[in-house]
Coordinates of C-alpha atoms in Angstrom, one line a residue:
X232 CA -127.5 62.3 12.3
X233 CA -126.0 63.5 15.4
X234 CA -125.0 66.7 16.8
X235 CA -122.0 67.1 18.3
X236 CA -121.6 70.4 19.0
X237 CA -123.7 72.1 22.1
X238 CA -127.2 73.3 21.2
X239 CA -125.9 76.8 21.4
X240 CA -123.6 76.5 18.3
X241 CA -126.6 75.3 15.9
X242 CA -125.5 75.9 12.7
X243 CA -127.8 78.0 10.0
X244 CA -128.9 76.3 6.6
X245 CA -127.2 77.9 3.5
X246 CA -129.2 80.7 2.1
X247 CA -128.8 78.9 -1.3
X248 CA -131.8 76.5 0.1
X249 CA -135.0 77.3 -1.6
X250 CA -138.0 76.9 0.1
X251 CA -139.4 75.5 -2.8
X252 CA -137.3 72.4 -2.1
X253 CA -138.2 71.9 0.7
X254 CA -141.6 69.0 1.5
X255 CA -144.2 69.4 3.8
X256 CA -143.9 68.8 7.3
X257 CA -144.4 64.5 7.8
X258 CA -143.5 64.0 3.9
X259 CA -140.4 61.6 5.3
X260 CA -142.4 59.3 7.0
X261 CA -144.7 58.9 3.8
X262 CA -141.8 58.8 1.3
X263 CA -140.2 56.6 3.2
X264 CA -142.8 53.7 2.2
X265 CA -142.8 55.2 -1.6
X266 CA -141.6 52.0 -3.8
X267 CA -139.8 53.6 -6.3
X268 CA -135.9 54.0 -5.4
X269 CA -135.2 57.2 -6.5
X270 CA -138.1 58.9 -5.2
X271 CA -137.2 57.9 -1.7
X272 CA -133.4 59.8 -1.6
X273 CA -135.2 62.9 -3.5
X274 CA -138.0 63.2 -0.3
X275 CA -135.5 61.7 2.2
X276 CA -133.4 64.7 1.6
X277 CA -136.2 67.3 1.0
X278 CA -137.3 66.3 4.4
X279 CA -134.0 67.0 6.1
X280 CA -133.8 70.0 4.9
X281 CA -137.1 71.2 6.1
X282 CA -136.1 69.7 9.2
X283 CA -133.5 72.2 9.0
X284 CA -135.5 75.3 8.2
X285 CA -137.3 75.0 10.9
X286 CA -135.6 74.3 14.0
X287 CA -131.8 76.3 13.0
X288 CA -131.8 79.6 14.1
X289 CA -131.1 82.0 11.1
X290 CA -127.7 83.1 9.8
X291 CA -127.9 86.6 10.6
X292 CA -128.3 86.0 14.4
X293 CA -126.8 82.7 15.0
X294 CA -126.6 81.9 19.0
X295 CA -123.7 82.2 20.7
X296 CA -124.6 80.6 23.8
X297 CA -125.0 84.0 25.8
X298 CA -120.9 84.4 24.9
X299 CA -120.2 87.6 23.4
X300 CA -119.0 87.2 19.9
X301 CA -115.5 89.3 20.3
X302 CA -114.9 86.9 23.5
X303 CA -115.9 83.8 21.1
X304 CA -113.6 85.2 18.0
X305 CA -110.3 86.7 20.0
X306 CA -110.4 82.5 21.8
X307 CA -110.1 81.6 18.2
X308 CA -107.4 84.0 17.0
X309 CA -105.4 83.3 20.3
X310 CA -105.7 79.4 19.8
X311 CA -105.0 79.9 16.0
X312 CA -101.4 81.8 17.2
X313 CA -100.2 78.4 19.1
X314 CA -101.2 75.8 16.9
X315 CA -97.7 75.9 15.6
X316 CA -95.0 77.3 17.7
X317 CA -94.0 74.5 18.9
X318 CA -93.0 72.6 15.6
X319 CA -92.1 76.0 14.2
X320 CA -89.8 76.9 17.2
X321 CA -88.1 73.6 17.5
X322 CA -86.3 73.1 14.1
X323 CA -85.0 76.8 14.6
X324 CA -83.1 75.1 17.3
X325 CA -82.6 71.2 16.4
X326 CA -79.4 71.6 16.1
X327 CA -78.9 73.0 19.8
X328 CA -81.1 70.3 21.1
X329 CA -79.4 67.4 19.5
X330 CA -76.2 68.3 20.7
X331 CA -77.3 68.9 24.3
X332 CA -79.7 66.3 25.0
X333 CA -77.6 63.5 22.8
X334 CA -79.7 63.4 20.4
X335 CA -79.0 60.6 17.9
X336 CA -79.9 61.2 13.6
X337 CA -82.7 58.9 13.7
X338 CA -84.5 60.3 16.9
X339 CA -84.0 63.6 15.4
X340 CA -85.5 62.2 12.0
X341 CA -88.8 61.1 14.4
X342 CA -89.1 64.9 15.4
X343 CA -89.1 66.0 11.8
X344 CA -91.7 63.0 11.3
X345 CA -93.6 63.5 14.4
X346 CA -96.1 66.7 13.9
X347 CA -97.6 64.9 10.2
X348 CA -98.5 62.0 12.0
X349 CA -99.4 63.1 15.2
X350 CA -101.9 66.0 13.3
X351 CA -103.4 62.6 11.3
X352 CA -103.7 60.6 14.5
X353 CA -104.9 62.7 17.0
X354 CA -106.6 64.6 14.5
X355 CA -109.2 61.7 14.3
X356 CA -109.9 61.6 17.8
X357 CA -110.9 64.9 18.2
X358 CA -114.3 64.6 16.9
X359 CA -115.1 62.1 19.1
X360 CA -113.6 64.1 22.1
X361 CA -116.1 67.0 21.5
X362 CA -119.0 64.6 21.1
X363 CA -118.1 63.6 25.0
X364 CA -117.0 66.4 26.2
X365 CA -118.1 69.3 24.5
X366 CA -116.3 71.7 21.7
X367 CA -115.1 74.3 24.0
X368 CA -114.0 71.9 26.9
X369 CA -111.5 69.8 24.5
X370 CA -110.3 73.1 23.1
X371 CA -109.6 74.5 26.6
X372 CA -107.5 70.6 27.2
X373 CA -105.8 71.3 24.0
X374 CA -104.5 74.1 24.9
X375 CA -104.0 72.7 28.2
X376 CA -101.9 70.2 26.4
X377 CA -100.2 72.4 24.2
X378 CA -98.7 75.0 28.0
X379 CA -98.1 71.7 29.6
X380 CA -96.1 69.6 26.5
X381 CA -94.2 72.6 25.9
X382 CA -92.9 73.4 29.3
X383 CA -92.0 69.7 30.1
X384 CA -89.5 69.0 27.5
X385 CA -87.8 72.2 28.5
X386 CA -87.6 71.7 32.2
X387 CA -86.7 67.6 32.3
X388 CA -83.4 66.8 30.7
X389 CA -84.3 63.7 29.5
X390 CA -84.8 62.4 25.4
X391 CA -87.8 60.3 25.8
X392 CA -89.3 62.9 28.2
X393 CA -88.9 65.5 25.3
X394 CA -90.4 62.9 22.9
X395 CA -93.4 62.5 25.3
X396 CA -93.7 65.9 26.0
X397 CA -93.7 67.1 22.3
X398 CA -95.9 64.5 21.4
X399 CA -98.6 65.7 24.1
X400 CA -98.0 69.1 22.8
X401 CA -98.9 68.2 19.2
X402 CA -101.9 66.5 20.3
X403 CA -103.5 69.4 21.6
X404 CA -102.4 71.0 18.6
X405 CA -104.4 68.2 16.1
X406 CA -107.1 68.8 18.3
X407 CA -107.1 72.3 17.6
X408 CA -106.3 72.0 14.2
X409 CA -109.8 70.0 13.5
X410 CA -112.2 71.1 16.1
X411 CA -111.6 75.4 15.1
X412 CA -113.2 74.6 11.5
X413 CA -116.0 73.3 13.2
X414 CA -116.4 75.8 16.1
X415 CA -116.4 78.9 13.6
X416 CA -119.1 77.2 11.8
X417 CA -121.1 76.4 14.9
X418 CA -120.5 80.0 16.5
X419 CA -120.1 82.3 13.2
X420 CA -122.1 80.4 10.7
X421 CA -123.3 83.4 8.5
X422 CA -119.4 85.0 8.8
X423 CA -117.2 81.3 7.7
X424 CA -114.7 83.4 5.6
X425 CA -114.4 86.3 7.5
X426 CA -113.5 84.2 10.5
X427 CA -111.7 81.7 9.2
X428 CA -109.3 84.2 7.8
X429 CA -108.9 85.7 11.2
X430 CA -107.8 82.5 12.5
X431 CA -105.3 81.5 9.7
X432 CA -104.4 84.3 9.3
X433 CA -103.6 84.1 13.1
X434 CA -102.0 80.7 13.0
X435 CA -99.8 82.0 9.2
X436 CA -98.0 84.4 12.3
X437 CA -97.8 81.4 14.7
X438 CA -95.5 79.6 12.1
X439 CA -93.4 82.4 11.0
X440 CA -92.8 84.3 14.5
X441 CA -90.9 81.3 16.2
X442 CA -89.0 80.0 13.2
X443 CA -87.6 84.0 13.1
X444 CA -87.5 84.4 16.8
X445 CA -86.9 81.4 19.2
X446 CA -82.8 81.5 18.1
X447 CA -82.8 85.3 19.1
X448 CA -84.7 84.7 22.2
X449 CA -82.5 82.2 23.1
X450 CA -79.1 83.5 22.9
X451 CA -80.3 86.5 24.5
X452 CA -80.9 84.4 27.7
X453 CA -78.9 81.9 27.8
X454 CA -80.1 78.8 25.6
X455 CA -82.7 76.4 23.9
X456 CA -84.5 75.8 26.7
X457 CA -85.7 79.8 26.9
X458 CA -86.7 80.3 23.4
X459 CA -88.9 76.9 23.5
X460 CA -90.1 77.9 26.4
X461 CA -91.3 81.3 25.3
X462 CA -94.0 79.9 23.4
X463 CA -95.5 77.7 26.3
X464 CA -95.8 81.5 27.7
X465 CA -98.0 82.4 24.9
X466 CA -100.1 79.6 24.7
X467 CA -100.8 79.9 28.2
X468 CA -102.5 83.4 27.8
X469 CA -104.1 81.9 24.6
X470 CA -105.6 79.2 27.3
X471 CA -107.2 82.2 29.5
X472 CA -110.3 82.8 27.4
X473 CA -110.8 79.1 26.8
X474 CA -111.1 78.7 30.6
X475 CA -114.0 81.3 30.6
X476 CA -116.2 79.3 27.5
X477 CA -114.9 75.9 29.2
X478 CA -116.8 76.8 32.0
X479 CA -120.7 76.4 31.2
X480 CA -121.1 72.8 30.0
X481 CA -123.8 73.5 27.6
X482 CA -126.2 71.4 26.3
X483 CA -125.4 68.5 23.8
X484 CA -128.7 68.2 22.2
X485 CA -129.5 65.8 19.0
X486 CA -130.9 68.5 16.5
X487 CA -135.1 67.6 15.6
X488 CA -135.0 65.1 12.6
X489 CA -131.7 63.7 12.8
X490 CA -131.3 59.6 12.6
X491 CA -128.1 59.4 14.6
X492 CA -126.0 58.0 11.8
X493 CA -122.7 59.0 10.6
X494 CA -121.5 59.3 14.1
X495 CA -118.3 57.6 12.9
X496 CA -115.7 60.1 11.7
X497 CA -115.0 57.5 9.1
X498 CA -118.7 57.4 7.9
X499 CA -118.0 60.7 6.0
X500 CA -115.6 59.0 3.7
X501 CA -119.0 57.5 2.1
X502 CA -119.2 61.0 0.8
X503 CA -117.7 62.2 -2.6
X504 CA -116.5 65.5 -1.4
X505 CA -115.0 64.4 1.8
X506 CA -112.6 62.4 -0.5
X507 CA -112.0 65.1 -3.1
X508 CA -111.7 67.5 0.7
X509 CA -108.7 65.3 1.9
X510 CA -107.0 64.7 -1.6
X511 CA -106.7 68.6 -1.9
X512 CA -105.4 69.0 1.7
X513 CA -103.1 66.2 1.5
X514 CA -101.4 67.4 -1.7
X515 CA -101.1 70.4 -0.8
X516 CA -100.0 69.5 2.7
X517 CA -97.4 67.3 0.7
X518 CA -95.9 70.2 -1.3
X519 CA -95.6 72.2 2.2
X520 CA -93.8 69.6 4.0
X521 CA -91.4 68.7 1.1
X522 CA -90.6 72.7 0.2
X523 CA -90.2 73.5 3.6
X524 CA -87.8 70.1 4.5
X525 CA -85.7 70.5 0.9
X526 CA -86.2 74.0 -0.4
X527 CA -83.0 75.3 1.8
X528 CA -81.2 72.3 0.7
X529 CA -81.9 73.0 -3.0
X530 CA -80.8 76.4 -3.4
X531 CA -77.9 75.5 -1.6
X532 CA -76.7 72.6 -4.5
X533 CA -77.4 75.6 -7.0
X534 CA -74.9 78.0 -5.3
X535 CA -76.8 79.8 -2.9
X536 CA -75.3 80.3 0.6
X537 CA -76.7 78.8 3.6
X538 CA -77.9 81.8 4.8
X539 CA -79.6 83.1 1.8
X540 CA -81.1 80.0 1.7
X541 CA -82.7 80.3 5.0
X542 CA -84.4 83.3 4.1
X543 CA -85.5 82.4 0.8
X544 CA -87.3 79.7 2.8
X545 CA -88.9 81.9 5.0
X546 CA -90.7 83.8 2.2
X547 CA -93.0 80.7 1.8
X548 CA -94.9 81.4 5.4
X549 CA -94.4 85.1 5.1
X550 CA -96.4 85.2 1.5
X551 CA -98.9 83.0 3.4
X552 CA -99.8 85.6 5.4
X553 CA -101.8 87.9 3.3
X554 CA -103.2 84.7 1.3
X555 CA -104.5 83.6 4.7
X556 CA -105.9 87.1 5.1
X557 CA -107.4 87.1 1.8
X558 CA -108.4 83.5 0.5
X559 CA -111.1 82.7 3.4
X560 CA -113.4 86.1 2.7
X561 CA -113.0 85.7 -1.4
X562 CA -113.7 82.0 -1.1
X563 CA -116.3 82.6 0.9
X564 CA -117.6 85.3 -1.4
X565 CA -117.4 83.5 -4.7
X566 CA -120.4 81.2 -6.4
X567 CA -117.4 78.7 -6.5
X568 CA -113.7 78.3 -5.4
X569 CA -112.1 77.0 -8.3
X570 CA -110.7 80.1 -9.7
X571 CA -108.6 80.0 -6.3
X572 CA -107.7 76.6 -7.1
X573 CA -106.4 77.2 -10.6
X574 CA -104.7 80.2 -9.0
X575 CA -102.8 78.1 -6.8
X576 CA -102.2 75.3 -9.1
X577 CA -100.3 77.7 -11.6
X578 CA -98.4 79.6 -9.2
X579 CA -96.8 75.7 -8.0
X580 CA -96.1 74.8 -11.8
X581 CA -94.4 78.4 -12.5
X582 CA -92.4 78.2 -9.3
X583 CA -91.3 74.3 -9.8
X584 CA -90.3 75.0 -13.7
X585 CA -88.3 78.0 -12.1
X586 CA -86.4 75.6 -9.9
X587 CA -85.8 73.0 -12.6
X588 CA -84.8 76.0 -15.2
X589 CA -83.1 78.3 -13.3
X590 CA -83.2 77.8 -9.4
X591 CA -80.3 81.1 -8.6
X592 CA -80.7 83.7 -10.6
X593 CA -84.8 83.7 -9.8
X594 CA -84.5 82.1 -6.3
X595 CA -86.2 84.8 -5.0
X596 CA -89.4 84.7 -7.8
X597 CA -89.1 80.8 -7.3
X598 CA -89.9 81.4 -3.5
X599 CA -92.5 83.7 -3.4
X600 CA -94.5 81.8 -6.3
X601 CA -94.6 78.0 -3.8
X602 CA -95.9 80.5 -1.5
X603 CA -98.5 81.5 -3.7
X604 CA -99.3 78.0 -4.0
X605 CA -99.2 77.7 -0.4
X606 CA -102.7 79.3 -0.5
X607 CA -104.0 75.9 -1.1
X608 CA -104.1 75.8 2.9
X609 CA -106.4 78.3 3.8
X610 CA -108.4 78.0 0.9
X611 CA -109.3 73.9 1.5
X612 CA -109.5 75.2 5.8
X613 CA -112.4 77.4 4.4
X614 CA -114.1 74.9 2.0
X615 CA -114.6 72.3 5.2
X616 CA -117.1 74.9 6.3
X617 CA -117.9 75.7 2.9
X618 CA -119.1 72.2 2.1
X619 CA -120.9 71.6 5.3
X620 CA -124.5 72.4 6.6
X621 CA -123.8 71.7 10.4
X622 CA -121.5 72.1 12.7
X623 CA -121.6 68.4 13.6
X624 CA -120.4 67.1 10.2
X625 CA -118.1 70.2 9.8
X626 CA -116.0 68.8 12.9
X627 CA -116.2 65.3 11.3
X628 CA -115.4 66.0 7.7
X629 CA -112.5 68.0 9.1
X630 CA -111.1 65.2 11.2
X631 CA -111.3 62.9 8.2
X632 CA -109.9 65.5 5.9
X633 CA -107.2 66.1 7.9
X634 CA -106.3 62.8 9.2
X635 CA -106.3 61.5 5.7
X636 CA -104.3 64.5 4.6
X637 CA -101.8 64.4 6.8
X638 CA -100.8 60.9 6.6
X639 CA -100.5 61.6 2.5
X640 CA -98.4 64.6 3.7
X641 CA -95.8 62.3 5.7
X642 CA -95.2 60.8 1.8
X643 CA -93.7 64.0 0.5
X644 CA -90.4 64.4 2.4
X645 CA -89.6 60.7 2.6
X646 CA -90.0 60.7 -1.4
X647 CA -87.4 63.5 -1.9
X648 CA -85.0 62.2 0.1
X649 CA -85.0 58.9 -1.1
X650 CA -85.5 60.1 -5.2
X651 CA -82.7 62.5 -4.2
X652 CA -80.2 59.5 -2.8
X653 CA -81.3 57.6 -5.8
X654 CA -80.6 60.4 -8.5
X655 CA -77.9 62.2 -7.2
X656 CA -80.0 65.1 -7.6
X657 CA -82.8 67.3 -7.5
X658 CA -84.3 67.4 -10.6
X659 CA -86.8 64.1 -10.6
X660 CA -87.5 65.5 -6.9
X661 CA -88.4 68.5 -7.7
X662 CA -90.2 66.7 -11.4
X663 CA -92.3 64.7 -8.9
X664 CA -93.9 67.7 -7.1
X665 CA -94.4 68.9 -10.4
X666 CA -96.6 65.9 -11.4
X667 CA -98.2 66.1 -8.2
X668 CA -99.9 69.7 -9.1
X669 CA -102.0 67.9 -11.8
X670 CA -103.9 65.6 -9.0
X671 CA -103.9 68.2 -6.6
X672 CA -105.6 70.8 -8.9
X673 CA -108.0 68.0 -10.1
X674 CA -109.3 67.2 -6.4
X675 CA -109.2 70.7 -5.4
X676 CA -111.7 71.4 -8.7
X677 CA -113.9 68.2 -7.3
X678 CA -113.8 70.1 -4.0
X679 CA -114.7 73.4 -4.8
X680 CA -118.4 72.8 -6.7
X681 CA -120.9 74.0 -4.5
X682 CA -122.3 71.3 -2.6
X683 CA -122.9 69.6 0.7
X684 CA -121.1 66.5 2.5
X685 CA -124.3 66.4 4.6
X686 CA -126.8 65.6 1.0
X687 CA -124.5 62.6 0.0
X688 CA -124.6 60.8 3.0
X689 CA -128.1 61.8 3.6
X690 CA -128.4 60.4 -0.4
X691 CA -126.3 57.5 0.7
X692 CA -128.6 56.6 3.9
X693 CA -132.0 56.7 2.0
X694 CA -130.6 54.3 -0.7
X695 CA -129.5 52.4 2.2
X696 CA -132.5 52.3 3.7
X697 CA -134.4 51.6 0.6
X698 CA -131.7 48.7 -0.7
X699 CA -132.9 47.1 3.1
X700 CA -136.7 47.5 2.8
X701 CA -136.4 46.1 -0.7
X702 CA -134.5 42.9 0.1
X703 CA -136.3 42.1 3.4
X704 CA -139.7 41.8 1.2
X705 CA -138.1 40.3 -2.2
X706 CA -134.8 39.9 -2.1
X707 CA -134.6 38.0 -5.4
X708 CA -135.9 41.5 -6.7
X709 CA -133.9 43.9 -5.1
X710 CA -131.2 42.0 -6.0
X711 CA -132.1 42.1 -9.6
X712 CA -132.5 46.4 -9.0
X713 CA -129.0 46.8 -7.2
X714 CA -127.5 45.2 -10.3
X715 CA -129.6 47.7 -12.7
X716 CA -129.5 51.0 -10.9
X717 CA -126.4 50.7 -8.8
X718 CA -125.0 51.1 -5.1
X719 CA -125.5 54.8 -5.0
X720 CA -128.5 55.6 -7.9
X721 CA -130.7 58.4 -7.2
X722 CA -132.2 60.9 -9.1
X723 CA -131.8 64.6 -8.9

């Protein structure tokens, strides 16, 4: 398996490993002729892993490249910040932007629509990017991306300009998104929770700050333009540190005892997890997207004015704040995650039966309970690390988990709207999110066992190999074992 990380940012093996798992030095190449199927996926893995013991520096001094480690974290925190200003700061001021630019209801819809599926599309490139490139060079372009798509569509009056623009922005921003899992892990491998909380913690402010700023900032000088443009500003200092790590190229080495499979981002979706991964952040990433698009619009059919409305919705990213603080070091802490993902799970079904119940007189309850559940977002961000052994198939599994994820995402506004013009109403709308807790809570419990992405396709590679070996001498007889034993049978 390939590394796609520099050499610098090898990542340690869990310190659940024990050594008396792991085979003696050579005992791959000698399973690896061993007839019976199952034996060959137990010793294929075995192998790896003492592949892994031995060449990854340990957890409690993982190399950094030479790069300080407050350098290494405040690049993180800073690129966290601006990962969502600039879908955050632009429906503050649709409105104003539609109006000036001639904005027509269906362009505007494609805004709205835009950041889901630019996250999913870009988001799968960006694996591939830092195999090329280099992690610290394609986060340095993506903020890059970020300065430069934010400052065009302010300063060239033009609709398909802005499209363009926006759209480079959010590219860097999906690139951000799915290569800062994997850089923690490579740079911080012993400390996942404690610096992934730092960073979503950091991006939980980046969503909040423009939605309650950028309309201030721009009628104190003079219009849209100004506040959008305040938050190219602060992505450019973000860029500042990037364009120190950016500098050294490091080495992209392929780690000892790897087989250069699974390159693909897509290969990881041979793996279990990575499937139960992107269910949870899809679903949850659906209930985000549809609360945030319809919550305001809800209240408002129950009798709450628009501007109460407004701030009940900003309650969501504000209670996501603390979680984001919180969730990363307890996940990180705990044997499992799935108390956090029954917490989560309840806190949605309490907050939905509010709104179907009584959505004015506990509006404010109602609000701070989907936040709650918003939780769902740091907590699955933390797991990708969590369910990983290197940093190489932590950038990959969080390309496919997001890229997956997001495009389920894009289902959950489009759904309300149209159940909503079909009903007349918000009740089978709001009944639908409801339902959608149940598979949401089911993935999320798939997700959280603790186990490794990297053992099921290293599982799924032996069986390969051994399904090959097998039919190139009898293939009457391995065909006769496939149907017995199965694609994927191993033992263990």
């Amino acid at each position: 398996m390939s590394s796609t990380c520099e050499s610098a940012g090898s990542s340690a093996p869990s310190p659940s490993l024990s050594p008396s798992l792991v085979a003696p030095a050579g005992s791959a190449a000698e399973s690896h002729r061993t007839p019976a199927y199952a034996d060959v996926a137990v010793a294929t893995l075995d192998a790896e892993r003492a592949t892994a013991q031995t060449t990854v520096p340990a957890q409690s001094a993982p190399a950094r490249g030479g790069w300080p480690a407050w350098l290494l974290l405040a690049a993180v925190v800073l690129l966290a910040f601006n990962l969502r200003p600039a879908v955050s700061g632009l429906g503050a001021v649709l409105d104003e932007v539609s109006a000036d630019l001639g904005v027509s209801a269906l362009v505007a819809g494609v805004l709205t629509t835009l950041p889901v599926l630019s996250f999913a599309a870009f988001g799968a490139m960006a694996p591939g990017w830092s195999r090329r490139f280099g992690s610290r060079q394609v986060l340095a372009a993506a903020l890059l991306a970020v300065v430069a798509g934010q400052l065009v569509r302010v300063l060239v009056p033009s609709v398909p300009v802005f499209l363009l623009a926006t759209t480079i922005a959010l590219a860097g921003m999906a690139a951000g998104n799915v290569l800062v899992p994997a850089f923690v892990k490579a740079y911080f491998p012993g400390r996942v929770g404690l610096a992934t909380a730092a960073y979503t913690t950091s991006m939980a402010v980046g969503t909040t700050l423009p939605a309650a700023l950028t309309v201030p900032i721009a009628h104190a000088f003079g219009g849209w333009r100004f506040g959008l443009g305040a938050w190219a500003v602060t992505a450019g200092v973000a860029l500042l540190p990037w364009l120190v790590l950016a500098r050294r190229r490091g080495v992209v080495a392929r780690p000892a005892g790897s087989s250069g499979r699974h390159e693909s981002l897509w290969s990881v979706g041979r793996s279990p997890l990575a499937w139960s991964l992107a269910g949870y952040f899809g679903l949850q990433s659906l209930q985000a997207y549809a609360a945030f698009g319809w919550l305001p619009q809800i209240f408002r059919a129950a009798g709450v004015d628009a501007a109460h409305a407004g701030l009940l919705l900003a309650i969501l990213p504000l209670v996501g704040v603390p979680l984001s603080l919180l969730f990363p070091s307890l996940a990180a802490r705990l044997p499992d995650q799935r108390p956090l993902v029954w917490a989560c799970g309840a806190a949605y079904i309490v907050g939905y039966v509010g709104l179907l119940l009584a959505p004015a007189s506990g509006a404010v309850a109602w609000a701070i309970l989907l936040g709650l559940g918003g939780g769902a977002f740091p907590l699955t961000l933390t797991m990708i690390g969590l369910r990983s052994r290197s940093h190489d198939v932590t950038a990959r599994l969080s390309g496919f988990t997001q890229s997956v994820g997001y495009l389920l995402a894009a289902c959950g506004p489009l759904a309300m709207g149209a159940l909503f013009d079909v009903t007349g109403g918000w009740t089978v709308p709001i009944g639908l999110l409801l339902v959608l807790v149940v598979p949401q809570v089911a993935t999320g419990l798939m997700a959280a066992r603790p186990r490794y992405v990297d053992d099921e396709l290293a599982a799924a590679d032996a069986a390969q190999d051994v399904a090959a070996e097998d039919f190139a001498a009898d293939p009457g007889a391995a065909g006769e074992r496939a149907d017995v034993d199965g694609p994927g049978h191993s033992r263990g």
